[in-house]
Coordinates of C-alpha atoms and ligand atoms in Angstrom, one line a residue:
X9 CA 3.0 40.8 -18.6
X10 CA 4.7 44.3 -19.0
X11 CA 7.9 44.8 -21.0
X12 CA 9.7 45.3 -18.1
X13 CA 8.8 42.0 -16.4
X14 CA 10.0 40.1 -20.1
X15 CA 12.9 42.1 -19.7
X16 CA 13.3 40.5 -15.9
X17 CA 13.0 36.9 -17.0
X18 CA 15.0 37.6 -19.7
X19 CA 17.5 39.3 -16.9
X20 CA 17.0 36.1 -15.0
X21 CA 18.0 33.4 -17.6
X22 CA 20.8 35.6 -18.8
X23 CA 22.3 35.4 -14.7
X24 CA 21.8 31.5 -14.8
X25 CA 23.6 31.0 -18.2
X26 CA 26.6 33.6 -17.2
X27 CA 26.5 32.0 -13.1
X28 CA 26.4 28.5 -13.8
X29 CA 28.7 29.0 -17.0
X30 CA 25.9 26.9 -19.1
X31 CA 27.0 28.1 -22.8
X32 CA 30.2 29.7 -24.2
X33 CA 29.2 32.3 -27.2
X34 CA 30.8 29.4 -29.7
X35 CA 28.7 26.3 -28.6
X36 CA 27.0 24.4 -30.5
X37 CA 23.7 24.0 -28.8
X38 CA 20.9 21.5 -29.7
X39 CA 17.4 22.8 -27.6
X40 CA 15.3 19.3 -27.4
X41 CA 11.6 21.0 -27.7
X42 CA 8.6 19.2 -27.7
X43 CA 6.3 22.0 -28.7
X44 CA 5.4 22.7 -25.0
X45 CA 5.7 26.5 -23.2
X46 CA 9.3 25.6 -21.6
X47 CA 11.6 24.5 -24.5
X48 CA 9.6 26.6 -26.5
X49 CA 10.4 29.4 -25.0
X50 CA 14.3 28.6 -24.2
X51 CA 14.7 27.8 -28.0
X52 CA 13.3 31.2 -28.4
X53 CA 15.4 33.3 -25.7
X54 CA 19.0 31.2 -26.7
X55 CA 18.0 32.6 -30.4
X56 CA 17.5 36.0 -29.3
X57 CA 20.6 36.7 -27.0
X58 CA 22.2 34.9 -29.9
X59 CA 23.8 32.0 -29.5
X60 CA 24.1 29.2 -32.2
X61 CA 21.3 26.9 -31.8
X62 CA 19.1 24.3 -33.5
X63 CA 16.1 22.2 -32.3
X64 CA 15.8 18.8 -31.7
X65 CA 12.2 17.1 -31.9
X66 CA 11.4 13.7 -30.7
X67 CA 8.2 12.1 -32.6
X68 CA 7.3 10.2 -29.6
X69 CA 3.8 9.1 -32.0
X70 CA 1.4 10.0 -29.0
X71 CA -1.6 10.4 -31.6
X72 CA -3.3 13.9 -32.3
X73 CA -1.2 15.4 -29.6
X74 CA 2.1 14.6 -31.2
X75 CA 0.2 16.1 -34.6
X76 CA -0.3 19.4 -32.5
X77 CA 3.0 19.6 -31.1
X78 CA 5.0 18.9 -34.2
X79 CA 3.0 21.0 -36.2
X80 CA 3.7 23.8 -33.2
X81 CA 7.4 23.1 -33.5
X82 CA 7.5 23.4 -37.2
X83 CA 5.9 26.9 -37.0
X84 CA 8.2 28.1 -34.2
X85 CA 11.4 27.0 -35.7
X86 CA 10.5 28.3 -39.3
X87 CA 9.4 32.0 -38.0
X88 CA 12.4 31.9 -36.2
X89 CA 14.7 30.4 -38.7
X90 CA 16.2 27.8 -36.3
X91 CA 17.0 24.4 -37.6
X92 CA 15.1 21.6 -37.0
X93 CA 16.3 18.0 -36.4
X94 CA 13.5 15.6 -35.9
X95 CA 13.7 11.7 -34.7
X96 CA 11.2 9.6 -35.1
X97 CA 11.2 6.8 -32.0
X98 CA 8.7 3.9 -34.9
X99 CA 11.4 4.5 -37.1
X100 CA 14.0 3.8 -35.0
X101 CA 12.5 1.1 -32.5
X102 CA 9.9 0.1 -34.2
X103 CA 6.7 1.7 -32.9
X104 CA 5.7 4.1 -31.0
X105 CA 6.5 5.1 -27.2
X106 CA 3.0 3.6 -26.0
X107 CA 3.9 0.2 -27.7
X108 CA 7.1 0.5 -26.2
X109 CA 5.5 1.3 -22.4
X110 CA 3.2 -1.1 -22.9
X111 CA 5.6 -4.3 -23.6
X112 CA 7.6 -2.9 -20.6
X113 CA 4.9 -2.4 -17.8
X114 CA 3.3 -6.0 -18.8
X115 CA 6.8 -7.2 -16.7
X116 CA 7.7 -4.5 -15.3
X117 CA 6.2 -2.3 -12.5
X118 CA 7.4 1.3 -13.9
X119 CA 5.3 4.8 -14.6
X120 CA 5.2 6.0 -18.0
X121 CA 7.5 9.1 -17.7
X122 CA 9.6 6.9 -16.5
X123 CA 10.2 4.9 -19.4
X124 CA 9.7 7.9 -21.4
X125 CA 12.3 10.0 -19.6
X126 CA 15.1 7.1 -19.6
X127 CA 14.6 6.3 -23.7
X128 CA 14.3 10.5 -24.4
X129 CA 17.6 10.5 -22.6
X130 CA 19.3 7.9 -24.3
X131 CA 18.2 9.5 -28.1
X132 CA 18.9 13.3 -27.1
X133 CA 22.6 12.0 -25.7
X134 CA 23.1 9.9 -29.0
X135 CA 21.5 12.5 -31.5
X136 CA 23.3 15.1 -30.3
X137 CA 27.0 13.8 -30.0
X138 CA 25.7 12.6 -33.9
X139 CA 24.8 16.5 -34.6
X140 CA 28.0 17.6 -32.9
X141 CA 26.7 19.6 -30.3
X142 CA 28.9 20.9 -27.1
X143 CA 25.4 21.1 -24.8
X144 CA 22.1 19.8 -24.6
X145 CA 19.0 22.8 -23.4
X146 CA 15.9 21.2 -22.0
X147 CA 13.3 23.1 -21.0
X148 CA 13.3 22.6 -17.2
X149 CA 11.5 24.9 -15.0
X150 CA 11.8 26.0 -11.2
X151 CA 8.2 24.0 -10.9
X152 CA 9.1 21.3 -12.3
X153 CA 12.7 20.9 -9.9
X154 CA 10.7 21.7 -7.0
X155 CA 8.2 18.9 -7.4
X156 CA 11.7 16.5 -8.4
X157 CA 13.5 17.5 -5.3
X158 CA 10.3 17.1 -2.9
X159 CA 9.6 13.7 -4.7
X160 CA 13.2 12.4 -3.7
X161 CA 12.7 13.9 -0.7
X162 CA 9.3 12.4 0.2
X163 CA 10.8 9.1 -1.1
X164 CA 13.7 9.3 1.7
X165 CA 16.3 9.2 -1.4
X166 CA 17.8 12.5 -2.5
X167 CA 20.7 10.2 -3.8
X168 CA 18.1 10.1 -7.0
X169 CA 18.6 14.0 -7.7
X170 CA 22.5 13.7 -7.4
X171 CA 22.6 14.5 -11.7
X172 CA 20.7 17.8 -10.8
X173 CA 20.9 21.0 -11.2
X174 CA 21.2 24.4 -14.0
X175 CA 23.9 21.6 -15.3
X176 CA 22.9 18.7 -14.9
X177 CA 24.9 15.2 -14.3
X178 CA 28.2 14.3 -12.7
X179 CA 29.1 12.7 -16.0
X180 CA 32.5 14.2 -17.7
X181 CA 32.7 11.9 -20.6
X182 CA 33.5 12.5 -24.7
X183 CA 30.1 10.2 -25.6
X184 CA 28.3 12.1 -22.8
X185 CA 26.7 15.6 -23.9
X186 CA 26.3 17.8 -21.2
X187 CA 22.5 18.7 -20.5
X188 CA 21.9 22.2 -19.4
X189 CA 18.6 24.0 -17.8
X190 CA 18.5 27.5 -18.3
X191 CA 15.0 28.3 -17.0
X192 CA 16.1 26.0 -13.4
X193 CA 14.8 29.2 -11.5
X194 CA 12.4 30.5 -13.9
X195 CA 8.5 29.8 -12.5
X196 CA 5.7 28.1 -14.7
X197 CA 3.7 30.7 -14.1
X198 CA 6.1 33.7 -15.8
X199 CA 7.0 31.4 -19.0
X200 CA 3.6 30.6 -20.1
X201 CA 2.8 34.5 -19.6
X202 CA 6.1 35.0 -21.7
X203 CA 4.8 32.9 -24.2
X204 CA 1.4 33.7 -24.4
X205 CA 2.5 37.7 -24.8
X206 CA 4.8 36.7 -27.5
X207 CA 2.4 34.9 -28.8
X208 CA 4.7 31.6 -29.2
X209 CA 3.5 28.7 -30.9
X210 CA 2.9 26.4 -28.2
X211 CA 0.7 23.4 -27.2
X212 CA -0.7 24.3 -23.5
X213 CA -2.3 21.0 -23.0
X214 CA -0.6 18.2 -21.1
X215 CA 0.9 15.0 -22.4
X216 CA -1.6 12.9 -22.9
X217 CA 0.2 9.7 -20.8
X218 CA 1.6 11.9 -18.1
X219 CA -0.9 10.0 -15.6
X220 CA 2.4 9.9 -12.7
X221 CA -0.1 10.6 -9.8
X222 CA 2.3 10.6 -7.5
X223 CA 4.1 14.0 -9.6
X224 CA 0.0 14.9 -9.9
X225 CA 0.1 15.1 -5.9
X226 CA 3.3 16.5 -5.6
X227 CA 2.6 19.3 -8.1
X228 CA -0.7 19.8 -6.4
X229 CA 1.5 20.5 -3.2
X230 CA 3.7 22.7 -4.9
X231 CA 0.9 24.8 -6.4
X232 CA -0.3 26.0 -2.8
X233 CA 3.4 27.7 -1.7
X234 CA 5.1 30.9 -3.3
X235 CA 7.7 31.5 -5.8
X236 CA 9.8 32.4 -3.0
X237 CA 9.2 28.7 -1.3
X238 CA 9.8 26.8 -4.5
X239 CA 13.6 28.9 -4.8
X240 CA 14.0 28.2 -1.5
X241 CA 13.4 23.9 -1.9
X242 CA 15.4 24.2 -4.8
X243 CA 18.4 26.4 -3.8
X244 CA 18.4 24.1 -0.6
X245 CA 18.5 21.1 -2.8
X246 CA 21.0 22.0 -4.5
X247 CA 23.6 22.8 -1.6
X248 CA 22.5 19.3 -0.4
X249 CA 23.4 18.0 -3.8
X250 CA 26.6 19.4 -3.7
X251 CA 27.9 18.1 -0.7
X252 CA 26.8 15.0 -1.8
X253 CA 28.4 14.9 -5.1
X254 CA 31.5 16.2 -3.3
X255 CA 31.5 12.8 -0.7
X256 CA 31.1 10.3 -3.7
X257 CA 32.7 11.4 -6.1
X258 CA 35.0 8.7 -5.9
X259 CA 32.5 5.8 -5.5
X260 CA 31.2 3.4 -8.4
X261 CA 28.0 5.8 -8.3
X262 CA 30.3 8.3 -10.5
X263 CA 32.1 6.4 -12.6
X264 CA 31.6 6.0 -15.9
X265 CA 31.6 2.9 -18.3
X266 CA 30.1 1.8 -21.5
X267 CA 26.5 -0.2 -22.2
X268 CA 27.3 -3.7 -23.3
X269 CA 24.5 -3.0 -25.5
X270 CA 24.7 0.1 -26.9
X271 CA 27.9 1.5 -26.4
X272 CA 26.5 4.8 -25.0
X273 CA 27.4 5.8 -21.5
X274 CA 26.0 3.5 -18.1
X275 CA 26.5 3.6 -14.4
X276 CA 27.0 0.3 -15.0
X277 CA 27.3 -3.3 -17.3
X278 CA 24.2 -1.8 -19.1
X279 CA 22.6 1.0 -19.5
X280 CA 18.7 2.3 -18.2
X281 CA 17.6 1.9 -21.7
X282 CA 18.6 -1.2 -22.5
X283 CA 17.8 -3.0 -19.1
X284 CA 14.1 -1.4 -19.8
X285 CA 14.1 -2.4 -23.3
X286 CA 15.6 -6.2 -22.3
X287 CA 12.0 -6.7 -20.5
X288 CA 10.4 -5.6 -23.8
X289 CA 8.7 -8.3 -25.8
Ligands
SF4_309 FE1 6.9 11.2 -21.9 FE2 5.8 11.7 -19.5 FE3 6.9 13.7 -21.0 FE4 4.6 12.5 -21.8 S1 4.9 13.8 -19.9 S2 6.4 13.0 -23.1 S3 5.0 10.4 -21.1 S4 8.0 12.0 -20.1
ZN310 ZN1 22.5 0.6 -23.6

């Protein structure tokens, strides 16, 4: 990768945060990186163009993996002087993720990520409303959002994307942290040549439990069209998205109300998290 082309993806995030209004100078912004190239990378490029940031890191106690990720996070945020929160799930459930999955899938017919994603939501949301932080950065790339919207797609249900996009949700709530995606356009492909040229400490390998092979098949899919194909899926998505949002936003789907467990914010009596962790035993 030539200067030039870091300077174009550089160009590119900078369009996305100024287009989509993701950050204001002042923002306090918690990245959640998990030691991979994406929110590696983002953590990185928020630093650089300067806004106030810290890191977010959740010990998700996948074994040697989560050794190599953490100790990749450590290194990152210490070169680059950014702070570093770090939440450890046995600590605060009681074991690790897998224990967690396990308990769940023994009643429950659900993929790992899927559990995964729902409980790394809740704790980013509730960490960082605890840390104070106006936004949320994951590391979301224009890969993965074209496998997301092909999946819904394929499933006849692009209802489940509604909370997509560079901002991403419908929520407007004071317990609800906006999530924002900075690298939504930003191919796979460029970020881990960003990375590898500037040398970022990064893990490469993939999560040991990501074993969704209906995401394998989809990404597999992906893989075979263009840059310009995957913009197009995803720019098309969104505009579908859009309308949608617009037709329901005054439906049940949008409002807002409070887990009767947890207090944090549900679509409805109680939220994902806890009606995943009620089949735990
Ligand atoms: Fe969790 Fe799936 Fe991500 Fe692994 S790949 S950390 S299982 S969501
Ligand atoms: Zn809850």
């Amino acid at each position: 990768m030539t200067k030039m082309n870091l300077n174009n993806l550089e160009n590119r995030v900078r369009k996305t945060i100024a287009k989509y209004r993701l950050l204001k100078k002042n923002d306090k912004v918690i990245v959640a990186i998990s030691g991979g190239k994406d929110s590696t990378l983002i953590a990185f490029l928020l630093k650089k163009f300067g806004y106030r940031i810290s890191a977010l890191h959740i010990n998700l106690h996948l074994g040697p993996y989560t050794k190599r990720c953490m100790d990749a996070v450590k290194k990152f945020c210490s070169e680059n002087r950014v702070p570093l929160h770090i939440y450890d799930i046995r600590k605060n459930f009681g074991c690790s993720i897998c224990y967690l999955r396990a308990g769940i899938q023994s009643r429950l017919k659900v993929k790992n990520c899927a559990i995964c994603g729902v409980i790394k939501k809740w704790i980013l949301n509730r960490r960082a409303r605890e840390l104070k932080a106006d936004k949320i950065v994951t590391g979301h790339n224009l890969d993965d959002e074209s496998q997301t919207a092909l999946m819904n797609l394929f499933k006849g249900n692009v209802l489940l994307g509604i909370t997509t996009g560079p901002v991403s949700g419908i929520i407007q709530d004071k317990k609800f942290v906006p999530r924002i995606k900075p690298l939504f356009f930003i191919p796979e492909e460029e970020i881990k040549q960003y990375a590898r040229k500037m040398n970022l400490p990064v893990v490469y390998e993939k999560c040991p439990c990501a074993l969704d092979s209906y995401r394998i098949k989809t990404r597999e899919f992906v893989n075979l069209l263009g840059n310009k194909d995957k913009l197009r899926i995803v720019k098309n998505n969104l505009k579908i998205i859009e309308r949608l949002r617009e037709k329901i936003k005054n439906d049940k789907v949008s409002k807002i109300a409070y887990c009767k467990i947890c207090e944090e914010p549900a679509r409805g009596e109680i939220c994902k998290r806890c009606s995943l962790l009620k089949n735990f035993s």
